[in-house]
Coordinates of C-alpha atoms and ligand atoms in Angstrom, one line a residue:
X1 CA 320.1 -99.7 -55.8
X2 CA 319.9 -101.5 -58.8
X3 CA 317.6 -100.3 -61.4
X4 CA 314.1 -101.3 -61.0
X5 CA 311.0 -102.6 -63.5
X6 CA 307.7 -100.5 -64.1
X7 CA 306.3 -104.2 -63.0
X8 CA 307.9 -104.0 -59.6
X9 CA 306.4 -100.3 -59.3
X10 CA 303.0 -101.5 -59.9
X11 CA 303.3 -103.5 -57.1
X12 CA 305.0 -101.5 -54.5
X13 CA 302.2 -98.7 -55.6
X14 CA 299.3 -101.4 -54.9
X15 CA 301.2 -102.6 -51.7
X16 CA 301.2 -99.1 -50.1
X17 CA 297.4 -98.7 -50.5
X18 CA 296.1 -97.7 -47.8
X19 CA 299.9 -97.5 -45.2
X20 CA 300.6 -94.3 -43.6
X21 CA 301.7 -91.6 -46.0
X22 CA 305.7 -92.2 -44.8
X23 CA 305.4 -95.5 -46.4
X24 CA 306.1 -93.7 -50.0
X25 CA 309.3 -93.5 -48.8
X26 CA 310.1 -97.1 -50.5
X27 CA 309.4 -95.4 -53.9
X28 CA 312.4 -93.7 -53.8
X29 CA 315.2 -95.0 -56.7
X30 CA 314.9 -95.7 -60.5
X31 CA 312.8 -98.0 -62.6
X32 CA 313.8 -99.2 -66.0
X33 CA 310.6 -98.3 -68.8
X34 CA 310.9 -100.0 -72.4
X35 CA 311.5 -95.9 -73.7
X36 CA 312.7 -94.2 -70.6
X37 CA 314.0 -94.2 -67.2
X38 CA 312.1 -92.8 -64.4
X39 CA 313.6 -91.1 -61.4
X40 CA 312.3 -90.5 -58.1
X41 CA 314.2 -88.9 -56.4
X42 CA 312.7 -87.7 -53.6
X43 CA 309.6 -88.5 -51.4
X44 CA 307.8 -86.0 -49.9
X45 CA 306.8 -86.1 -45.8
X46 CA 303.4 -85.4 -46.1
X47 CA 300.4 -84.9 -48.7
X48 CA 301.2 -81.2 -48.0
X49 CA 304.6 -80.8 -48.0
X50 CA 306.6 -79.4 -51.0
X51 CA 305.9 -82.0 -54.4
X52 CA 307.9 -85.4 -54.8
X53 CA 311.0 -84.6 -56.8
X54 CA 310.7 -86.9 -60.3
X55 CA 313.1 -86.8 -63.5
X56 CA 312.4 -88.9 -67.0
X57 CA 315.1 -89.0 -69.0
X58 CA 315.0 -91.3 -72.5
X59 CA 317.9 -91.5 -74.5
X60 CA 318.3 -90.0 -78.0
X61 CA 317.9 -93.0 -79.4
X62 CA 314.5 -93.3 -79.0
X63 CA 313.3 -89.7 -78.5
X64 CA 314.9 -89.2 -81.6
X65 CA 315.8 -85.2 -81.5
X66 CA 319.0 -84.4 -84.1
X67 CA 322.3 -83.1 -83.3
X68 CA 321.6 -79.9 -84.5
X69 CA 319.1 -79.4 -82.0
X70 CA 321.6 -79.7 -79.9
X71 CA 324.9 -79.6 -80.8
X72 CA 325.2 -75.3 -81.0
X73 CA 324.1 -74.5 -77.4
X74 CA 322.1 -71.4 -78.4
X75 CA 319.6 -73.6 -80.8
X76 CA 320.1 -76.1 -77.8
X77 CA 318.6 -73.6 -75.0
X78 CA 315.8 -72.9 -77.6
X79 CA 315.1 -76.5 -78.3
X80 CA 314.7 -77.1 -74.2
X81 CA 311.8 -74.5 -74.1
X82 CA 310.3 -75.1 -76.8
X83 CA 309.8 -78.8 -75.2
X84 CA 309.0 -77.7 -72.0
X85 CA 306.3 -75.1 -73.3
X86 CA 305.4 -79.3 -74.6
X87 CA 304.7 -80.4 -71.9
X88 CA 302.9 -78.2 -70.2
X89 CA 300.3 -78.0 -73.1
X90 CA 300.3 -81.4 -71.9
X91 CA 299.8 -81.9 -68.9
X92 CA 296.6 -80.2 -67.7
X93 CA 295.8 -83.6 -69.3
X94 CA 295.9 -85.5 -66.1
X95 CA 297.4 -83.0 -63.4
X96 CA 294.1 -82.4 -61.5
X97 CA 293.7 -82.5 -56.9
X98 CA 293.3 -86.3 -56.3
X99 CA 293.3 -86.3 -52.6
X100 CA 294.7 -84.1 -50.0
X101 CA 297.3 -81.6 -50.4
X102 CA 298.9 -81.6 -54.0
X103 CA 297.8 -84.9 -54.4
X104 CA 297.8 -85.6 -57.9
X105 CA 298.9 -82.7 -59.2
X106 CA 302.4 -82.5 -61.3
X107 CA 304.2 -79.2 -61.0
X108 CA 306.8 -78.4 -63.6
X109 CA 308.7 -75.0 -63.9
X110 CA 306.4 -72.3 -66.0
X111 CA 308.3 -71.1 -68.5
X112 CA 307.6 -67.1 -69.8
X113 CA 308.6 -66.1 -73.5
X114 CA 312.6 -65.3 -72.7
X115 CA 314.3 -68.6 -73.8
X116 CA 316.6 -69.3 -70.9
X117 CA 318.7 -72.2 -70.6
X118 CA 316.5 -73.9 -67.5
X119 CA 317.6 -77.1 -65.3
X120 CA 313.4 -78.3 -66.3
X121 CA 314.2 -79.9 -69.6
X122 CA 318.0 -81.3 -70.9
X123 CA 319.0 -81.8 -74.2
X124 CA 321.8 -83.6 -75.8
X125 CA 323.1 -86.8 -77.4
X126 CA 322.5 -88.5 -74.0
X127 CA 319.0 -87.9 -74.6
X128 CA 316.2 -85.2 -73.3
X129 CA 315.9 -85.3 -69.2
X130 CA 312.8 -83.9 -67.7
X131 CA 312.9 -82.6 -64.1
X132 CA 309.9 -81.9 -62.5
X133 CA 307.8 -82.5 -59.4
X134 CA 304.4 -84.4 -58.0
X135 CA 301.6 -84.3 -55.7
X136 CA 302.1 -88.8 -54.9
X137 CA 298.5 -89.6 -53.9
X138 CA 296.8 -89.7 -50.3
X139 CA 293.2 -89.0 -48.6
X140 CA 294.5 -88.0 -45.5
X141 CA 297.5 -89.2 -45.0
X142 CA 296.3 -92.8 -46.3
X143 CA 298.3 -93.8 -49.9
X144 CA 296.4 -93.8 -52.7
X145 CA 298.1 -96.6 -53.9
X146 CA 296.0 -96.9 -57.3
X147 CA 296.7 -93.5 -58.0
X148 CA 300.0 -93.6 -58.1
X149 CA 300.0 -96.2 -60.2
X150 CA 297.8 -94.3 -62.4
X151 CA 300.3 -91.4 -62.6
X152 CA 303.9 -92.8 -62.4
X153 CA 303.0 -96.1 -64.9
X154 CA 300.4 -94.5 -67.2
X155 CA 300.6 -90.9 -67.2
X156 CA 304.0 -90.8 -67.3
X157 CA 303.8 -92.8 -70.7
X158 CA 302.0 -90.6 -71.6
X159 CA 303.5 -87.4 -71.0
X160 CA 306.6 -89.1 -73.2
X161 CA 304.9 -89.9 -75.8
X162 CA 303.2 -86.0 -75.7
X163 CA 306.5 -83.7 -75.2
X164 CA 309.5 -85.7 -74.9
X165 CA 309.5 -87.2 -78.6
X166 CA 311.1 -85.4 -81.9
X167 CA 308.8 -87.4 -83.5
X168 CA 305.2 -86.6 -81.9
X169 CA 306.5 -82.4 -81.7
X170 CA 306.3 -80.0 -85.0
X171 CA 309.3 -80.2 -86.4
X172 CA 308.7 -77.0 -88.2
X173 CA 307.6 -75.0 -85.3
X174 CA 310.7 -76.9 -83.4
X175 CA 313.3 -75.7 -85.8
X176 CA 312.0 -72.1 -85.5
X177 CA 313.0 -71.5 -81.9
X178 CA 316.3 -73.1 -82.8
X179 CA 316.7 -70.2 -85.9
X180 CA 316.0 -67.4 -83.5
X181 CA 318.2 -68.2 -80.8
X182 CA 320.6 -68.9 -83.1
X183 CA 320.3 -65.5 -85.0
X184 CA 319.3 -63.8 -82.2
X185 CA 323.0 -65.0 -79.5
X186 CA 324.9 -64.4 -83.4
X187 CA 324.0 -60.2 -83.2
X188 CA 324.4 -60.2 -79.5
X189 CA 327.8 -61.0 -80.6
X190 CA 328.3 -59.1 -83.2
X191 CA 326.6 -55.9 -81.8
X192 CA 330.0 -54.3 -79.8
X193 CA 331.9 -54.8 -83.4
X194 CA 329.0 -53.5 -85.5
X195 CA 329.4 -49.9 -82.7
X196 CA 325.6 -50.7 -81.4
X197 CA 324.4 -51.3 -78.3
X198 CA 321.3 -52.7 -79.3
X199 CA 319.4 -53.3 -82.8
X200 CA 315.6 -53.8 -82.6
X201 CA 314.2 -55.5 -86.4
X202 CA 311.6 -54.1 -88.8
X203 CA 308.6 -55.8 -88.1
X204 CA 309.2 -56.2 -84.3
X205 CA 305.8 -55.6 -82.2
X206 CA 307.4 -54.2 -79.0
X207 CA 304.3 -53.3 -76.6
X208 CA 303.5 -56.1 -74.1
X209 CA 299.6 -57.0 -73.0
X210 CA 299.5 -55.1 -69.4
X211 CA 302.0 -55.0 -66.6
X212 CA 301.5 -58.3 -65.5
X213 CA 301.7 -60.5 -69.6
X214 CA 304.4 -60.5 -70.8
X215 CA 302.9 -61.7 -74.1
X216 CA 302.4 -59.4 -77.2
X217 CA 299.9 -56.6 -77.6
X218 CA 297.8 -58.1 -80.3
X219 CA 296.3 -54.8 -82.6
X220 CA 300.3 -53.4 -81.9
X221 CA 302.0 -51.2 -84.5
X222 CA 305.2 -53.0 -85.6
X223 CA 308.0 -51.4 -85.3
X224 CA 309.7 -49.2 -88.3
X225 CA 313.1 -47.7 -88.1
X226 CA 314.3 -44.4 -89.7
X227 CA 316.2 -44.3 -92.9
X228 CA 319.3 -42.4 -91.3
X229 CA 320.0 -44.9 -88.5
X230 CA 318.3 -48.5 -90.4
X231 CA 321.5 -51.7 -90.5
X232 CA 321.3 -54.0 -92.1
X233 CA 322.2 -57.4 -90.5
X234 CA 323.2 -60.7 -92.0
X235 CA 322.1 -63.7 -89.7
X236 CA 323.1 -67.3 -90.0
X237 CA 318.9 -68.2 -90.3
X238 CA 317.0 -65.7 -91.2
X239 CA 319.3 -64.2 -93.8
X240 CA 319.7 -60.0 -94.1
X241 CA 317.0 -58.3 -91.6
X242 CA 316.8 -54.5 -90.6
X243 CA 316.0 -52.6 -88.3
X244 CA 317.0 -49.8 -85.7
X245 CA 321.0 -49.9 -84.5
X246 CA 321.4 -48.4 -81.7
X247 CA 324.4 -46.4 -81.9
X248 CA 327.2 -46.9 -79.4
X249 CA 327.6 -42.9 -77.2
X250 CA 325.0 -41.3 -75.8
X251 CA 320.7 -42.1 -77.1
X252 CA 318.3 -39.8 -75.7
X253 CA 314.8 -40.7 -77.0
X254 CA 312.1 -38.5 -76.7
X255 CA 309.3 -37.8 -77.8
X256 CA 305.4 -36.5 -76.7
X257 CA 303.9 -38.3 -73.7
X258 CA 302.3 -41.7 -74.5
X259 CA 304.1 -41.9 -78.2
X260 CA 305.8 -45.7 -76.7
X261 CA 309.5 -44.4 -75.7
X262 CA 309.1 -46.4 -72.8
X263 CA 307.6 -49.5 -74.2
X264 CA 311.3 -49.4 -76.8
X265 CA 313.1 -48.8 -73.5
X266 CA 312.0 -51.6 -71.3
X267 CA 312.0 -53.8 -75.3
X268 CA 315.6 -52.9 -74.8
X269 CA 316.2 -53.8 -71.3
X270 CA 314.9 -57.3 -72.7
X271 CA 316.9 -57.4 -75.3
X272 CA 319.8 -59.0 -73.3
X273 CA 317.8 -62.3 -73.5
X274 CA 316.5 -64.3 -76.1
X275 CA 312.6 -64.4 -76.8
X276 CA 310.7 -66.6 -78.3
X277 CA 309.1 -66.6 -82.3
X278 CA 306.1 -64.9 -82.5
X279 CA 306.9 -63.1 -79.0
X280 CA 307.4 -59.8 -81.4
X281 CA 311.0 -59.4 -79.4
X282 CA 312.5 -61.9 -81.3
X283 CA 315.2 -59.9 -83.0
X284 CA 315.1 -56.9 -80.1
X285 CA 319.1 -57.6 -79.4
X286 CA 320.7 -55.6 -76.5
X287 CA 324.1 -56.0 -75.6
X288 CA 324.9 -58.4 -72.6
X289 CA 326.4 -56.1 -70.4
X290 CA 323.3 -53.6 -70.7
X291 CA 321.6 -52.5 -67.3
X292 CA 318.6 -50.6 -66.5
X293 CA 319.2 -48.7 -63.6
X294 CA 316.0 -46.6 -62.0
X295 CA 316.0 -44.9 -57.9
X296 CA 315.2 -46.8 -55.3
X297 CA 314.6 -44.9 -52.7
X298 CA 315.0 -47.5 -49.3
X299 CA 317.4 -49.9 -50.8
X300 CA 320.1 -50.4 -48.4
X301 CA 323.7 -49.5 -49.8
X302 CA 326.7 -51.1 -48.3
X303 CA 330.2 -49.1 -49.0
X304 CA 329.7 -47.8 -52.3
X305 CA 332.1 -45.0 -54.3
X306 CA 329.0 -42.4 -54.9
X307 CA 331.3 -39.4 -54.6
X308 CA 331.6 -38.5 -59.1
X309 CA 327.4 -38.2 -58.4
X310 CA 326.9 -36.9 -54.3
X311 CA 329.7 -35.9 -52.5
X312 CA 329.9 -32.5 -49.5
X313 CA 326.7 -34.2 -47.8
X314 CA 325.6 -32.3 -44.7
X315 CA 327.4 -32.3 -41.7
X316 CA 331.0 -33.8 -43.6
X317 CA 329.0 -37.0 -44.8
X318 CA 331.0 -39.6 -46.8
X319 CA 330.4 -40.3 -49.7
X320 CA 333.4 -42.3 -51.3
X321 CA 332.4 -45.5 -49.8
X322 CA 328.7 -44.3 -48.8
X323 CA 326.2 -46.9 -46.9
X324 CA 323.0 -46.2 -46.1
X325 CA 320.6 -48.8 -44.9
X326 CA 317.5 -46.4 -46.5
X327 CA 318.8 -44.6 -49.8
X328 CA 316.8 -42.0 -50.9
X329 CA 315.8 -41.4 -54.5
X330 CA 319.3 -39.6 -55.9
X331 CA 321.8 -41.9 -53.7
X332 CA 320.0 -45.2 -55.0
X333 CA 320.2 -44.3 -58.7
X334 CA 323.9 -43.0 -57.8
X335 CA 324.8 -46.2 -56.0
X336 CA 323.0 -48.8 -58.7
X337 CA 325.5 -47.0 -61.5
X338 CA 328.8 -47.3 -59.8
X339 CA 327.8 -50.8 -59.0
X340 CA 326.6 -51.7 -62.4
X341 CA 330.2 -50.3 -63.4
X342 CA 332.1 -52.8 -60.5
X343 CA 330.2 -55.3 -62.7
X344 CA 331.6 -54.3 -66.3
X345 CA 328.5 -52.8 -67.8
X346 CA 328.7 -51.1 -71.1
X347 CA 325.2 -49.4 -71.0
X348 CA 322.6 -48.1 -69.2
X349 CA 319.6 -48.1 -70.0
X350 CA 317.4 -44.9 -67.8
X351 CA 314.3 -44.2 -68.4
X352 CA 312.6 -40.4 -66.8
X353 CA 309.5 -42.2 -65.3
X354 CA 312.1 -44.0 -63.2
X355 CA 314.9 -41.9 -62.4
X356 CA 315.6 -39.1 -59.5
X357 CA 315.0 -35.6 -61.3
X358 CA 317.6 -33.7 -59.1
X359 CA 320.2 -36.8 -60.0
X360 CA 319.2 -36.4 -64.1
X361 CA 319.4 -32.6 -64.5
X362 CA 320.3 -29.1 -62.7
X363 CA 319.3 -26.7 -65.1
X364 CA 321.5 -22.6 -65.7
X365 CA 318.2 -21.0 -63.2
X366 CA 319.0 -23.8 -60.4
X367 CA 323.1 -23.0 -61.1
X368 CA 321.9 -19.5 -60.4
X369 CA 319.8 -20.0 -57.3
X370 CA 322.3 -22.5 -55.4
X371 CA 325.7 -22.5 -55.4
X372 CA 327.8 -25.3 -56.7
X373 CA 329.4 -25.9 -53.2
X374 CA 325.3 -26.0 -51.6
X375 CA 324.6 -29.1 -54.0
X376 CA 326.0 -32.2 -53.1
X377 CA 324.8 -33.2 -56.4
X378 CA 326.5 -33.6 -60.1
X379 CA 323.8 -34.7 -61.9
X380 CA 324.2 -37.5 -65.1
X381 CA 324.2 -34.9 -67.7
X382 CA 327.3 -33.8 -66.8
X383 CA 329.4 -37.7 -66.2
X384 CA 327.3 -39.1 -69.1
X385 CA 330.3 -38.5 -71.4
X386 CA 332.4 -38.6 -69.6
X387 CA 331.2 -42.4 -68.8
X388 CA 331.5 -43.4 -72.8
X389 CA 334.8 -41.7 -73.2
X390 CA 336.8 -42.8 -70.4
X391 CA 334.9 -46.2 -69.3
X392 CA 332.7 -46.8 -72.4
X393 CA 329.2 -47.0 -71.7
X394 CA 326.9 -45.8 -73.4
X395 CA 324.0 -44.1 -72.6
X396 CA 320.2 -44.9 -73.6
X397 CA 318.2 -42.6 -71.8
X398 CA 314.2 -41.8 -72.3
X399 CA 313.9 -38.2 -71.6
X400 CA 310.7 -36.2 -72.1
X401 CA 311.2 -33.2 -69.8
X402 CA 314.6 -31.3 -70.1
X403 CA 316.2 -30.2 -73.9
X404 CA 319.4 -29.6 -71.7
X405 CA 320.5 -32.8 -72.6
X406 CA 320.3 -31.9 -76.6
X407 CA 324.0 -30.8 -75.7
X408 CA 325.5 -33.9 -74.9
X409 CA 323.8 -36.9 -77.0
X410 CA 324.7 -38.4 -80.1
X411 CA 322.0 -39.5 -81.5
X412 CA 318.2 -38.1 -80.9
X413 CA 315.2 -40.6 -81.8
X414 CA 311.6 -39.3 -81.5
X415 CA 308.7 -41.6 -80.7
X416 CA 306.1 -40.2 -82.9
X417 CA 303.0 -42.2 -83.0
X418 CA 305.2 -45.6 -81.9
X419 CA 307.6 -44.2 -84.9
X420 CA 310.4 -43.4 -84.1
X421 CA 311.9 -40.5 -85.6
X422 CA 316.3 -39.6 -86.2
X423 CA 316.0 -36.4 -85.0
X424 CA 319.7 -35.8 -83.7
X425 CA 320.6 -33.2 -86.0
X426 CA 317.3 -30.5 -85.2
X427 CA 318.4 -31.4 -81.9
X428 CA 322.1 -30.4 -82.8
X429 CA 319.8 -27.4 -84.4
X430 CA 318.6 -26.0 -81.6
X431 CA 321.0 -26.6 -79.3
X432 CA 323.1 -24.6 -81.0
X433 CA 319.9 -21.9 -81.3
X434 CA 318.9 -22.0 -77.8
X435 CA 321.8 -22.3 -75.2
X436 CA 320.9 -23.6 -72.0
X437 CA 324.3 -21.4 -70.2
X438 CA 324.7 -24.5 -67.9
X439 CA 328.0 -24.5 -66.3
X440 CA 329.7 -27.8 -67.1
X441 CA 329.5 -29.0 -62.8
X442 CA 331.2 -32.6 -63.4
X443 CA 334.9 -32.3 -61.7
X444 CA 337.9 -35.4 -61.6
X445 CA 337.6 -39.0 -63.1
X446 CA 334.9 -42.0 -62.2
X447 CA 336.9 -44.9 -60.8
X448 CA 335.1 -48.3 -61.2
X449 CA 334.3 -49.3 -57.5
X450 CA 336.5 -52.3 -56.2
X451 CA 334.4 -53.6 -53.2
X452 CA 335.6 -57.2 -51.3
X453 CA 332.6 -58.2 -49.6
X454 CA 333.0 -59.6 -45.9
X455 CA 332.4 -63.6 -45.6
X456 CA 329.4 -62.7 -42.3
X457 CA 328.0 -60.2 -44.6
X458 CA 325.9 -63.2 -45.5
X459 CA 324.6 -66.1 -43.3
X460 CA 322.3 -68.5 -44.4
X461 CA 321.3 -70.5 -41.6
X462 CA 317.6 -69.7 -40.5
X463 CA 316.6 -71.8 -37.0
X464 CA 318.1 -75.9 -37.3
X465 CA 318.5 -75.2 -41.1
X466 CA 321.6 -74.7 -41.8
X467 CA 321.0 -72.9 -45.1
X468 CA 317.6 -71.9 -46.4
X469 CA 316.6 -70.1 -49.8
X470 CA 313.6 -69.6 -50.7
X471 CA 312.2 -67.3 -53.8
X472 CA 308.5 -66.9 -53.2
X473 CA 308.4 -64.5 -56.1
X474 CA 310.4 -63.0 -59.2
X475 CA 311.1 -60.2 -56.6
X476 CA 311.6 -61.8 -53.2
X477 CA 314.4 -64.5 -52.1
X478 CA 314.6 -65.5 -48.9
X479 CA 317.8 -65.6 -47.5
X480 CA 318.5 -67.3 -44.3
X481 CA 316.5 -64.9 -42.5
X482 CA 317.6 -61.8 -44.6
X483 CA 314.6 -60.9 -47.4
X484 CA 316.2 -59.2 -50.8
X485 CA 313.9 -57.0 -52.2
X486 CA 314.6 -57.2 -56.1
X487 CA 311.6 -55.2 -57.3
X488 CA 313.7 -52.6 -58.4
X489 CA 316.0 -55.7 -60.5
X490 CA 314.0 -55.3 -63.4
X491 CA 316.1 -57.0 -66.4
X492 CA 315.4 -59.7 -63.7
X493 CA 312.5 -62.3 -65.4
X494 CA 312.0 -64.8 -64.4
X495 CA 311.1 -66.9 -60.0
X496 CA 313.6 -69.7 -61.9
X497 CA 316.1 -66.9 -62.1
X498 CA 315.7 -65.0 -58.6
X499 CA 316.3 -68.8 -56.9
X500 CA 319.0 -69.7 -58.3
X501 CA 320.7 -66.5 -57.7
X502 CA 320.0 -67.2 -53.7
X503 CA 321.4 -70.9 -54.0
X504 CA 324.4 -69.3 -56.2
X505 CA 325.1 -66.0 -53.4
X506 CA 325.1 -69.4 -50.7
X507 CA 327.9 -70.5 -53.3
X508 CA 329.7 -67.9 -53.9
X509 CA 330.1 -67.5 -49.8
X510 CA 330.8 -70.9 -48.9
X511 CA 333.3 -70.8 -52.0
X512 CA 335.2 -67.5 -53.1
X513 CA 333.7 -64.7 -50.4
X514 CA 337.0 -64.7 -48.0
X515 CA 337.7 -61.4 -47.1
X516 CA 340.4 -60.7 -50.1
X517 CA 338.5 -61.4 -53.3
X518 CA 336.1 -58.4 -54.4
X519 CA 333.1 -59.0 -55.6
X520 CA 333.3 -58.3 -59.4
X521 CA 335.8 -61.1 -59.3
X522 CA 333.5 -63.5 -57.2
X523 CA 330.2 -63.3 -59.5
X524 CA 333.0 -63.8 -62.5
X525 CA 334.2 -67.1 -60.3
X526 CA 330.8 -68.3 -59.4
X527 CA 330.0 -68.0 -63.7
X528 CA 332.5 -69.7 -64.2
X529 CA 331.2 -73.1 -62.9
X530 CA 328.2 -72.3 -64.1
X531 CA 329.4 -72.1 -67.3
X532 CA 332.2 -75.3 -67.4
X533 CA 329.8 -76.8 -64.8
X534 CA 325.8 -76.1 -65.8
X535 CA 323.2 -74.1 -63.4
X536 CA 323.1 -78.1 -62.1
X537 CA 326.3 -76.5 -59.7
X538 CA 324.0 -74.8 -57.4
X539 CA 322.0 -77.5 -56.6
X540 CA 322.3 -78.5 -53.2
X541 CA 320.3 -81.9 -53.2
X542 CA 322.4 -85.2 -54.7
X543 CA 320.5 -84.5 -57.2
X544 CA 319.3 -82.0 -59.8
X545 CA 316.3 -79.8 -60.1
X546 CA 314.3 -78.6 -62.8
X547 CA 313.5 -75.1 -60.6
X548 CA 316.6 -73.2 -61.8
X549 CA 317.0 -70.7 -64.7
X550 CA 320.1 -68.7 -65.8
X551 CA 320.5 -65.1 -64.9
X552 CA 323.8 -62.4 -65.9
X553 CA 326.0 -61.9 -63.7
X554 CA 325.1 -58.7 -63.5
X555 CA 321.5 -60.0 -61.3
X556 CA 323.7 -62.4 -59.0
X557 CA 325.7 -58.9 -58.3
X558 CA 322.5 -56.8 -57.9
X559 CA 321.2 -59.2 -55.0
X560 CA 324.4 -59.3 -53.4
X561 CA 323.7 -55.2 -53.4
X562 CA 320.3 -55.6 -51.9
X563 CA 321.5 -57.7 -49.3
X564 CA 321.0 -55.4 -45.8
X565 CA 323.8 -57.1 -43.7
X566 CA 326.4 -57.0 -46.7
X567 CA 329.6 -55.7 -45.3
X568 CA 332.2 -54.6 -47.7
X569 CA 336.4 -53.1 -47.5
X570 CA 336.5 -50.5 -50.2
X571 CA 339.5 -50.1 -52.8
X572 CA 339.1 -47.9 -55.4
X573 CA 341.2 -48.2 -59.3
X574 CA 341.3 -46.2 -61.4
X575 CA 340.4 -46.3 -65.6
X576 CA 338.5 -48.9 -67.2
Ligands
ADP601 P1 305.8 -42.8 -72.9 O1 306.5 -43.4 -72.2 O2 306.3 -42.7 -74.3 O3 304.8 -41.9 -72.3 P2 304.4 -45.6 -73.7 O4 305.4 -46.5 -73.8 O5 304.2 -45.7 -71.9 O6 304.9 -44.1 -73.9 O7 303.3 -45.9 -74.4 C1 302.0 -45.6 -74.0 C2 301.2 -46.5 -74.8 O8 301.0 -47.2 -75.8 C3 301.3 -47.7 -73.8 O9 299.7 -48.5 -73.6 C4 301.7 -49.0 -74.6 O10 301.3 -50.4 -74.4 C5 301.1 -48.5 -75.8 N1 302.5 -48.9 -77.4 C6 303.3 -48.6 -77.2 N2 303.6 -48.8 -78.5 C7 302.7 -49.3 -78.8 C8 302.8 -49.3 -80.1 N3 303.6 -50.1 -81.3 N4 301.7 -49.9 -80.3 C9 300.0 -50.0 -79.9 N5 300.8 -49.4 -78.3 C10 301.7 -49.1 -78.5
MG602 MG1 307.9 -43.6 -70.1

């Protein structure tokens, strides 16, 4: 259908006034406004149904965003994030219930502290596009045509003026967002060459307001690196910045309770994402292949080789292709580690608060009391060095309770009243002075798992609908009749990521899950398609939706691994 004019739209709305809701369908189509194009992609079936999908596209000639905000991918994502924030600041002026159900309200994907690539705002040479939903207004099932006209013909143009035009945005702040993102991505790409797994800039603010509020704690104590671990980095925008360089190898974060150990580790886990200026973590940057590992009892496990950590289970149960519907603390953590290895993880982040003690340590006395043959578990302490030397996988471990780890650590950082202190030297002396008498228990190599998921693992069908993907929250994904529990996948931060992962699983299943390809290859294929074609490749609608955010390969695999119907063929490949 050819593009219509705003005047067509106005008359159409007025004609619809008072008619039954279904008549709204006539609005679907494209409208050419003087400054932008409005796409009404999908009209909801009734006032309570999922709100109607719309897009606003402003050509760059009108929007006026300079190329330095969209040519560089890091800067573009930051600018898109900023624009989305501006949309959220502007919308409350208009968004309010006006009638039944969703009537009169606007629904734009929420935006958090992390500057993720998202589909809600797209910026480029073409211009800027905003994708969102709105509740076409009705009283009961009778169309409120005048209110619709007000929304579409007055409020949307105002929204464009408030948030989608470069001249109406604070240029300096916008540039700051772009600079911060460019610096963070630059640094993340260079960590490995610098021999680091993470960098925490001096002056960073790590604590959050609360467990459910991701904004910085206002009265927090700024981070200050210990001189012996201080590194200088030269960033393209900020120039020289100093901070803590967390070296490759095995790093312990020790210290008394409540001194900020877990807060530091959590910041490192989040350092795989870029954070907005003012977040406090904008220069906390972690290796992109860093994975937070924890115990997760109750999860299902499908054919994972956990034998490096657990073998000779009672009654001769196999652990080279271990499956369970209900893993224990230690088996779940072992599976989490091996699955991370399968995906090429390079850094494992662990906190004693959330690990299984028996998987982490078995001290001299316990070794004496319980014979090796009676203990299926090889504790992590005996694998940590091997993971590094044989697989290049570093460990950062928060630990206040067991000094046995001093023997295997390259670096020991003590948190003292939120200040990191390099105690590596003292730790060596202590280790020499108090030998633990432990016997190393690890034997044999660690093989990187290579599992082949079977296509019958996944069935997106529910009732008469061939594909049902729903993400009611960050931590819950409904796929067909299955529910995937992502509570323990801590590096997922937004519902839009979970939703995108759900679609990516279906996409993977349709295109690549053939009973031959290994899991890591399937995930790599999906990521390559997204890289080449954008997140939009995952949309199952004829039009792109604004409700997706980018995710890592590691979290996509993590979701598949938690699908309770997952079935695999196992083969093992040695070495890296
Ligand atoms: P630990 O793991 O060492 O027991 P946490 O990291 O849980 O300690 O921190 C204990 C408390 O201190 C938390 O409430 C946290 O928000 C707060 N906290 C952490 N770092 C800082 C900081 N730099 N400034 C102020 N408060 C902080
Ligand atoms: Mg803690």
